[in-house]
mmCIF file of C-alpha atoms in Angstrom:
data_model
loop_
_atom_site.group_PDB
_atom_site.id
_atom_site.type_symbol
_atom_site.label_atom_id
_atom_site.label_comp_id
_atom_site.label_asym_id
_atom_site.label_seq_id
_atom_site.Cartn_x
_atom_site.Cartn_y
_atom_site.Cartn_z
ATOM 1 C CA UNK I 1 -7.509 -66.088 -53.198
ATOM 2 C CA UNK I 2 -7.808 -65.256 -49.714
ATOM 3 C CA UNK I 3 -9.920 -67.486 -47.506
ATOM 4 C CA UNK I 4 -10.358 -65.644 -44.504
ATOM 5 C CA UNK I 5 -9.470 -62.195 -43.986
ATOM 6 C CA UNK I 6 -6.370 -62.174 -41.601
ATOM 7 C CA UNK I 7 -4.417 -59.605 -39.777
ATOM 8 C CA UNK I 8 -5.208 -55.994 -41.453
ATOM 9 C CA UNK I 9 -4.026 -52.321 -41.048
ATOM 10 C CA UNK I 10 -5.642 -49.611 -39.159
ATOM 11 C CA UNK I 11 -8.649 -48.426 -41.851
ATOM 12 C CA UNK I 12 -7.821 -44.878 -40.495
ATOM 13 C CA UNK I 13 -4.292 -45.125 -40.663
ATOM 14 C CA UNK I 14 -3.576 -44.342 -37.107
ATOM 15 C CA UNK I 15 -0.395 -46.407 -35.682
ATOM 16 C CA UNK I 16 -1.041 -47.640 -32.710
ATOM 17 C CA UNK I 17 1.544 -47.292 -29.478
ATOM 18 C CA UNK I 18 2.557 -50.819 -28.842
ATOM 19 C CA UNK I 19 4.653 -49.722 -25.657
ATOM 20 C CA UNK I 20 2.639 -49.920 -22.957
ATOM 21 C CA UNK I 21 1.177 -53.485 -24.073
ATOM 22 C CA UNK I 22 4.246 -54.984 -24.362
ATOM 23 C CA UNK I 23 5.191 -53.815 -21.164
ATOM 24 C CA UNK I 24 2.192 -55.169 -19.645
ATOM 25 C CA UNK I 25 2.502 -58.728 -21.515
ATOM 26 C CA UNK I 26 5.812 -58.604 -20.878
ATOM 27 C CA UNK I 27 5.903 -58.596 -17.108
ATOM 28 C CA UNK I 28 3.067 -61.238 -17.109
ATOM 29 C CA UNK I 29 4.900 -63.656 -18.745
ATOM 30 C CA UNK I 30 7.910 -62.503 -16.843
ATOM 31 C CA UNK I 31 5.860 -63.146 -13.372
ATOM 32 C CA UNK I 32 4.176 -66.362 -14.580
ATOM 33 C CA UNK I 33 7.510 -67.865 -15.483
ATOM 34 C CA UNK I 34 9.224 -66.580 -12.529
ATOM 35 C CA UNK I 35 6.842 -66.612 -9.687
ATOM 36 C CA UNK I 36 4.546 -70.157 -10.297
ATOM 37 C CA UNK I 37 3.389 -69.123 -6.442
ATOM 38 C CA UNK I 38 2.252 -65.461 -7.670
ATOM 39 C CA UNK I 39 -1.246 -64.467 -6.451
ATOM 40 C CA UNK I 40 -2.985 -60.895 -6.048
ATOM 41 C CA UNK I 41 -3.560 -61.091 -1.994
ATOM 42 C CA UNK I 42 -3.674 -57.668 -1.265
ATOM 43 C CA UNK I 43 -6.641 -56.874 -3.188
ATOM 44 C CA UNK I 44 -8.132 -59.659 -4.672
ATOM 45 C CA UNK I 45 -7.039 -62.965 -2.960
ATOM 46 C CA UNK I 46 -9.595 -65.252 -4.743
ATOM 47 C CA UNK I 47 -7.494 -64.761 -7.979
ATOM 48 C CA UNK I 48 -4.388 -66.271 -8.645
ATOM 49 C CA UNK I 49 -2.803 -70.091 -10.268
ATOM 50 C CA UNK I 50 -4.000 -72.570 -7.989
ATOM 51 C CA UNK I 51 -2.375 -75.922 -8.216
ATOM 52 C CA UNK I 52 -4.388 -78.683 -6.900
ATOM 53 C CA UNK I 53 -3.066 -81.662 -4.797
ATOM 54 C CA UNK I 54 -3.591 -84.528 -6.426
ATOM 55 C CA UNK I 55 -2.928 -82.909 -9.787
ATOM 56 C CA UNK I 56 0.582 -84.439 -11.826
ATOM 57 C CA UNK I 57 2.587 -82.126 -12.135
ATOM 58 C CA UNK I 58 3.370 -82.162 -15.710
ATOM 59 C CA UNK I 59 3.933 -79.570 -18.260
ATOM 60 C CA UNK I 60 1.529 -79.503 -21.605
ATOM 61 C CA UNK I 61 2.004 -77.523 -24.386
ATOM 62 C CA UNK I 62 0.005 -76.669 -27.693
ATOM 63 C CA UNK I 63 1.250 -74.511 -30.810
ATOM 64 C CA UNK I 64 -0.296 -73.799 -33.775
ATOM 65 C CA UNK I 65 0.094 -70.968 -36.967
ATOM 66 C CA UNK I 66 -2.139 -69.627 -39.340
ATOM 67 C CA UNK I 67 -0.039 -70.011 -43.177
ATOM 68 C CA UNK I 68 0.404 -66.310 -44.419
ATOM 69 C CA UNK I 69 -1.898 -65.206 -42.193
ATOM 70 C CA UNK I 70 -0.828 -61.273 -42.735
ATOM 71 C CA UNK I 71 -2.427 -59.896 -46.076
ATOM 72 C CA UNK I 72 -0.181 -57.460 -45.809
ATOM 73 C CA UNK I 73 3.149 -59.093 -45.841
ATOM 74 C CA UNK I 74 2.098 -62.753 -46.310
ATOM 75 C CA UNK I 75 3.966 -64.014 -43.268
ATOM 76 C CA UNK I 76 2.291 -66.561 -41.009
ATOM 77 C CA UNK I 77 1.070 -66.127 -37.393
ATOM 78 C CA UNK I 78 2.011 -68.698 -35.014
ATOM 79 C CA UNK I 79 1.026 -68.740 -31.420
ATOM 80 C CA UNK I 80 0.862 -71.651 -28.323
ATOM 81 C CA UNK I 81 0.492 -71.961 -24.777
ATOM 82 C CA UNK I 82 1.808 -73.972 -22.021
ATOM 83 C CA UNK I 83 0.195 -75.977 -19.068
ATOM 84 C CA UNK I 84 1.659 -76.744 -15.569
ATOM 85 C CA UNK I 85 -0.576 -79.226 -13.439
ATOM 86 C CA UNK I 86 -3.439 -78.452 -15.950
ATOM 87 C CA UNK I 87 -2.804 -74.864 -15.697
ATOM 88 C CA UNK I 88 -1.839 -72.075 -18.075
ATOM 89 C CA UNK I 89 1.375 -70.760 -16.808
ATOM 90 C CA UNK I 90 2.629 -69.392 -20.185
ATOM 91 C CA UNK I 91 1.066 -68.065 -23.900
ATOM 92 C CA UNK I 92 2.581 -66.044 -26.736
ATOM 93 C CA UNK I 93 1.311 -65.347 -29.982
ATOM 94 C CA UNK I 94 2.855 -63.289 -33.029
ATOM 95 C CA UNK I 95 3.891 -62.804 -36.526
ATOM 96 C CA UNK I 96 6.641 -64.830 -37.562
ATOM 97 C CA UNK I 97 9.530 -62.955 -38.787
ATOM 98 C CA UNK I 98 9.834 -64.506 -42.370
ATOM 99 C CA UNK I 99 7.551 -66.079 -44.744
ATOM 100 C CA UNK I 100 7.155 -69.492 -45.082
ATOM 101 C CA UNK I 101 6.972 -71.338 -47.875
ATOM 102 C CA UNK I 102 4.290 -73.725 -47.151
ATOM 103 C CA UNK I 103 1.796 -74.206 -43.885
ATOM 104 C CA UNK I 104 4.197 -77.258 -43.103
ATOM 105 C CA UNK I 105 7.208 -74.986 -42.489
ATOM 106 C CA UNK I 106 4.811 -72.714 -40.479
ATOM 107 C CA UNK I 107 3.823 -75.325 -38.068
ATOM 108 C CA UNK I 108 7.154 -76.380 -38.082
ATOM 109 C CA UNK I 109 8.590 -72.640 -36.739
ATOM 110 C CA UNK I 110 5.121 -72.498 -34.363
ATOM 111 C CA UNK I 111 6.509 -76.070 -32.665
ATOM 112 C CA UNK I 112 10.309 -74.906 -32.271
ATOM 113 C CA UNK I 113 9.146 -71.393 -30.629
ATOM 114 C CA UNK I 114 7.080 -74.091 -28.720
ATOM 115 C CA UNK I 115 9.134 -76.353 -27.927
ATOM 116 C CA UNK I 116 11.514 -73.677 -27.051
ATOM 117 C CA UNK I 117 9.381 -72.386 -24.328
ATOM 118 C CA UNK I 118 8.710 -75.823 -22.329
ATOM 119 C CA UNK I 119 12.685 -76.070 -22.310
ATOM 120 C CA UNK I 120 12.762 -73.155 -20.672
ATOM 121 C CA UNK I 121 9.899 -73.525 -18.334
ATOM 122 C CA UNK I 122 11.285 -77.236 -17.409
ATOM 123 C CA UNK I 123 14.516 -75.337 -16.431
ATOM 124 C CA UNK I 124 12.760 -72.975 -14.469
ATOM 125 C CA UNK I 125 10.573 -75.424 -12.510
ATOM 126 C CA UNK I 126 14.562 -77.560 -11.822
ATOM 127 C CA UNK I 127 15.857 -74.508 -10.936
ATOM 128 C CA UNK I 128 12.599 -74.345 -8.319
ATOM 129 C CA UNK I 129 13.818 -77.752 -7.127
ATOM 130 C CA UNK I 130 10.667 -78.917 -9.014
ATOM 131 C CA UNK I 131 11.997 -82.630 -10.217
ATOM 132 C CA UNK I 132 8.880 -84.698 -11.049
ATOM 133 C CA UNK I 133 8.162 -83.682 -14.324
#
């Protein structure tokens, strides 16, 4: 039985365009990974990632997944998010392309796609000349 009730389709049976809010997410996480020094200045220049001083610079990261969390197909949904200095820099959440066959092997696939991420955003911040991780 079902203990919560999960991802579910549209009760109207509309489909929903996906484009333009994957283009949006897209270029965020493109910008956030690219451009740690991005702020809006023109506009709005109380907004932005602000890195204090005396923070380490250190990168965090949390995953988790949610075990057949699609009643429709049964996969899981894994998601996680990644610090710099004690501040987001990177997120991603989605449905995991296969099912798993137990909430171990879920967790397991949200940690690589994880783990996967801080690699990357490590070889960004080198590539920055960013050393003291």
């Amino acid at each position: 039985m079902e203990t919560a009730p999960g991802i579910t389709s549209d009760e109207n049976g509309e489909l929903v365009d996906q484009t333009l809010y994957k283009c949006m997410i897209g270029s965020l996480m493109y910008l956030t990974a690219s451009r740690l020094d991005i702020m809006h200045a023109t506009c709005t220049p109380v907004l932005g990632i602000w890195y204090p001083a005396n923070q380490t610079c250190k990168l965090v990261a949390f995953s988790n997944s949610d075990y057949a969390g699609c009643s429709l197909t049964r996969k899981s949904t894994s998601g996680g998010c990644q610090f710099f200095a004690n501040c987001l820099v990177s997120w991603q959440s989605k449905k995991q392309t296969s099912v798993s066959n137990s909430a171990a092997e879920a967790e397991y696939i949200a940690a690589a796609h994880c783990t996967s991420q801080i690699l990357w955003l490590q070889q960004q911040l080198l590539d920055f000349g960013i050393t003291e991780l």
